[in-house]
Coordinates of C-alpha atoms in Angstrom, one line a residue:
Chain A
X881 CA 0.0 0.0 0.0
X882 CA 1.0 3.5 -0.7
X883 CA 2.1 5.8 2.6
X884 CA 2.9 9.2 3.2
X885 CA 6.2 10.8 5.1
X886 CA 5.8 15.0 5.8
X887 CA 9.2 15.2 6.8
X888 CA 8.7 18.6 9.4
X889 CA 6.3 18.4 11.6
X890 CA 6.5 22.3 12.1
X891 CA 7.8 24.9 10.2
X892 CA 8.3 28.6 11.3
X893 CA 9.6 31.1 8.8
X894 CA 9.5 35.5 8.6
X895 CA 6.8 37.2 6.2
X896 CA 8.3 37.0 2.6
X897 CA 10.6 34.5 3.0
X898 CA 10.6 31.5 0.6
X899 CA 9.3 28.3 2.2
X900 CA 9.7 25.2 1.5
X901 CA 7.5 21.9 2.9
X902 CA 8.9 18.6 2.2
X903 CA 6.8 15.2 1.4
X904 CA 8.4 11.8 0.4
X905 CA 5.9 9.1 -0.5
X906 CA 6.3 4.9 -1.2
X907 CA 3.8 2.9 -3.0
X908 CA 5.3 0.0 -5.8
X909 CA 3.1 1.4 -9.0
X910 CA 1.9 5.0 -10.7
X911 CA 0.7 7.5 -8.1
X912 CA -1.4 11.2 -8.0
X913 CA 0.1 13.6 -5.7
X914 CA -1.8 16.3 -3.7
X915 CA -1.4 18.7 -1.3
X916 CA -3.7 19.9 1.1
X917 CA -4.4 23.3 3.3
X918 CA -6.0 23.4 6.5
X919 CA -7.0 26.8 8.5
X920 CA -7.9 26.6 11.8
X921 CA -11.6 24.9 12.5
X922 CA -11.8 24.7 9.0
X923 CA -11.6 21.7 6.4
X924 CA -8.9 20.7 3.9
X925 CA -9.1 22.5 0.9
X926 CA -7.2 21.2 -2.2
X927 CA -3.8 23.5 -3.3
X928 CA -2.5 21.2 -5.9
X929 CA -2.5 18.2 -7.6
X930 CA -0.3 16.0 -9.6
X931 CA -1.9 13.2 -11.9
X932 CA 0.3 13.1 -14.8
X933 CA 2.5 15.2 -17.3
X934 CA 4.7 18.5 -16.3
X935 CA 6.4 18.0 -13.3
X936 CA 5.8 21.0 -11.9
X937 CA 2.2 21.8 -10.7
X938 CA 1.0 25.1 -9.5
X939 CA -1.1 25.5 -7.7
X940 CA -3.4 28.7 -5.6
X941 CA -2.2 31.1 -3.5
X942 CA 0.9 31.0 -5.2
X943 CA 1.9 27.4 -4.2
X944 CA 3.9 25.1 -6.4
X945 CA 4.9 21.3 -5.9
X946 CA 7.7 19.3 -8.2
X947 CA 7.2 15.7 -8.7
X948 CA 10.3 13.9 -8.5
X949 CA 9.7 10.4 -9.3
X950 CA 13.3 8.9 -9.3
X951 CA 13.3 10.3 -5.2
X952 CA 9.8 9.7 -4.7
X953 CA 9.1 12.9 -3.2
X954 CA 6.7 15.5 -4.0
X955 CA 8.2 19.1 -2.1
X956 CA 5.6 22.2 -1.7
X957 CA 7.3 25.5 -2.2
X958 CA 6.1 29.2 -2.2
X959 CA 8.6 31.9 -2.6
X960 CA 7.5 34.6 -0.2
X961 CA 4.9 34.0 2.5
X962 CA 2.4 35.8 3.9
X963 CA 1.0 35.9 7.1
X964 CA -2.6 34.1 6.4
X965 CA 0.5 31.4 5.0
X966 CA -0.4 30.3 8.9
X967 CA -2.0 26.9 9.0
X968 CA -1.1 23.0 8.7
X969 CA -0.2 21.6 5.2
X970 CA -0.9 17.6 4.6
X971 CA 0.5 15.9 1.7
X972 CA -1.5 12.9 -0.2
X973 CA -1.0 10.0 -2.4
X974 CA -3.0 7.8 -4.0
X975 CA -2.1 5.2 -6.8
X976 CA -3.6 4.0 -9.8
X977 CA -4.6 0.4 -8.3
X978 CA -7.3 1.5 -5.5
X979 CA -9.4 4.4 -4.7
X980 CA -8.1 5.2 -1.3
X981 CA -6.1 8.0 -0.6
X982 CA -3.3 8.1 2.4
X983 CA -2.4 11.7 3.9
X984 CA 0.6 12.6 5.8
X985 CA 1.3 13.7 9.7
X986 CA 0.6 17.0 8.1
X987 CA 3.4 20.4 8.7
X988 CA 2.4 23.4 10.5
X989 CA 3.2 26.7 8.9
X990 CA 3.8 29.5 11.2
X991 CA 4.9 32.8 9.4
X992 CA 5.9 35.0 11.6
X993 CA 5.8 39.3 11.1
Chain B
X788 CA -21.7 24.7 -7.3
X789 CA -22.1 24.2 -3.1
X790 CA -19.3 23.0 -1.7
X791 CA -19.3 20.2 0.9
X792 CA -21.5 20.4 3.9
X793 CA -21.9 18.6 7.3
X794 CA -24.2 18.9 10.3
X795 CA -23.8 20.0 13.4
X796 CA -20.4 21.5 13.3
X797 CA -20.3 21.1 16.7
X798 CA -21.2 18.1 19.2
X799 CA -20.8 17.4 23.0
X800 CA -21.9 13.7 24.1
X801 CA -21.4 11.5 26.9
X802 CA -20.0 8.2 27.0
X803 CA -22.1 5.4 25.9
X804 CA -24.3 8.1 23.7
X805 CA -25.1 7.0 20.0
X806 CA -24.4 9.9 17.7
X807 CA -24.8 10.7 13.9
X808 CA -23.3 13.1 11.5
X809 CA -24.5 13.5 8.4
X810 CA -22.7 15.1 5.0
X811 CA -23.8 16.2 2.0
X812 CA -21.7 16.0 -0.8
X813 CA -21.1 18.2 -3.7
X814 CA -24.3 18.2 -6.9
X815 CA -22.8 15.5 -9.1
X816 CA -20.5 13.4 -6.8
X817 CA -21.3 10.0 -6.3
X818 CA -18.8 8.8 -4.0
X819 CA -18.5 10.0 0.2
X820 CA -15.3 9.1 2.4
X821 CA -15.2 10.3 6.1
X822 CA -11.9 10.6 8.1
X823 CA -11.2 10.9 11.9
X824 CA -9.0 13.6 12.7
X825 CA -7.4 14.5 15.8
X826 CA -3.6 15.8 17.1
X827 CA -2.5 12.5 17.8
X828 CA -3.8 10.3 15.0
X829 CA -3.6 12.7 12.1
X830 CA -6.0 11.8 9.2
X831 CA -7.0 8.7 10.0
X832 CA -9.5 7.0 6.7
X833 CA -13.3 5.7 8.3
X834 CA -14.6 4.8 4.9
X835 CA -15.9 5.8 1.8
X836 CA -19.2 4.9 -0.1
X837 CA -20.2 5.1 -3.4
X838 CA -23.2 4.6 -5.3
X839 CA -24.7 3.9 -1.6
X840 CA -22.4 0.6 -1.3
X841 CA -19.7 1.3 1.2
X842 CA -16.2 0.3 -1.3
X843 CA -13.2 1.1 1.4
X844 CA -12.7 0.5 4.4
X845 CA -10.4 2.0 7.7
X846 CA -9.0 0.2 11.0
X847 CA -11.6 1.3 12.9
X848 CA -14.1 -0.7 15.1
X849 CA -17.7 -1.9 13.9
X850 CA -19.1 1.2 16.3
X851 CA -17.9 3.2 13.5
X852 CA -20.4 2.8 10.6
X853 CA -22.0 4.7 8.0
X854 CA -24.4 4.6 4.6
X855 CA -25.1 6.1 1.5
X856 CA -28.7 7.0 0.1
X857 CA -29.5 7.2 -3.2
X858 CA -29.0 11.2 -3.1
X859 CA -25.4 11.0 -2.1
X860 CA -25.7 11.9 1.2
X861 CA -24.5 10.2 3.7
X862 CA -24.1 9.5 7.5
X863 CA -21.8 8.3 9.9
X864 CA -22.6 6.4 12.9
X865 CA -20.8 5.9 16.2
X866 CA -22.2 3.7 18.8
X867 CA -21.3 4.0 22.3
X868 CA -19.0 6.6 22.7
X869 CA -15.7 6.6 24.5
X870 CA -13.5 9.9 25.3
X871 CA -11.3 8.7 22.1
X872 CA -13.7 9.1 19.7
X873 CA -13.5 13.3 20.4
X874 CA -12.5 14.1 17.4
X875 CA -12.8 16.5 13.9
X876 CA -14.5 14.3 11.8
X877 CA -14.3 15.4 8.3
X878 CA -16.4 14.2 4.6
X879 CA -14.9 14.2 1.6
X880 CA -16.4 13.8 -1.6
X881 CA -15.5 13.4 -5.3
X882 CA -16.7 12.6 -8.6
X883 CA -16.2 8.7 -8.2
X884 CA -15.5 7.6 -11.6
X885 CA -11.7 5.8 -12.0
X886 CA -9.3 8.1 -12.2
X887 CA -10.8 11.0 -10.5
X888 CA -8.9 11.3 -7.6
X889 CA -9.5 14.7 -6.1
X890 CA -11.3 14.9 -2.8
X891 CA -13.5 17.8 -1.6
X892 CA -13.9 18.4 1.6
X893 CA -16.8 19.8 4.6
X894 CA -15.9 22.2 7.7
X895 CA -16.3 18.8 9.3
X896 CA -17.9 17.7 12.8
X897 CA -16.3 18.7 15.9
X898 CA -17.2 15.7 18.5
X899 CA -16.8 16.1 22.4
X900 CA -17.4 13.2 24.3
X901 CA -17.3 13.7 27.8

């Protein structure tokens, strides 16, 4: 089965920095990619995906993800932050065999002023 | 198009309550998951139903349950309550056909069992 690995658990960075958030994932065949945002007492909304194609994805906000097959990892980056950055990113895989899809531990962005 | 909803946000039982939440998904998507969420677990998957036939299935215990009716919506059951099951508990849903992999998602359930 395919799984997840968010490899921060929290990241803090200033206003306008670039930011990176790092997700490695392990399944055995084809996979989509996604990333997920989640504001406080809210639900996940979707950033970006990855299904097939280029392998870079952009995504809202000004988010972008690069697929990297060969090291299985699947890194969110924005250049500069803003403050309503602030909440808790979660990366997710599924693969081509099943419907399910698997989400990782999840990174908390804090930007700070 | 509406996005994802659920009823009630918010929830305070006792132990040994019954409670049920109930989702509606977005106009056009046949197929519901629900996930458990809470600081220690993460995400945690429930289940997911489609075309009212439940077609996934979590690690979770048979108090967890849920169906599908023939509008979409759907409901989630839990049957005597224990202080674990406080949780967010969040519906997801998305097209359904292969290949469609994209979930949407609800403000989701707040559950407070004391």
């Amino acid at each position: 089965a395919q799984s997840v690995t968010q490899l921060d658990s929290q990241v803090p960075v200033f206003e306008e920095a670039p930011v990176e958030l790092r997700c490695n994932y392990s399944s055995s065949v084809s996979v989509y990619l996604f990333w997920y945002v989640q504001y406080p007492n809210q639900g996940l909304q979707l950033l970006l995906k990855y299904l097939s194609g280029s392998t870079l994805v952009k995504g809202i906000n000004g988010f972008e993800a690069e697929f990297n097959k060969s090291q299985t990892s699947f890194h969110l980056r924005k250049p500069s932050v803003h403050i309503s950055d602030t909440a808790e990113y979660f990366c997710a895989v599924s693969d081509l065999r099943n419907n399910d899809m698997r989400f990782g531990a999840g990174t908390r962005l804090t930007v700070k002023p | 198009k509406a996005g994802v909803t659920q009823t009630p946000r918010y929830l305070i039982k006792t132990r040994g309550q019954q409670v049920t939440l109930s989702c509606s998904p977005i106009s056009g998507h046949r197929s519901v998951s629900w996930y458990q969420q809470t600081p220690g677990q993460g995400l945690q998957f429930l289940f997911e139903y489609f075309s009212e036939t439940q077609r996934n299935k979590g690690n979770f215990p048979g108090r967890f349950s849920g169906r599908q009716f023939s509008n979409s919506r759907s409901e989630m059951n839990v049957s005597t309550l224990e202080l674990g099951d406080s949780a967010l508990y969040l519906c997801a849903s998305r097209a359904g056909s292969s290949g469609v992999r994209e979930q949407y998602f609800g403000p989701g359930t707040r559950l407070t069992v004391t």
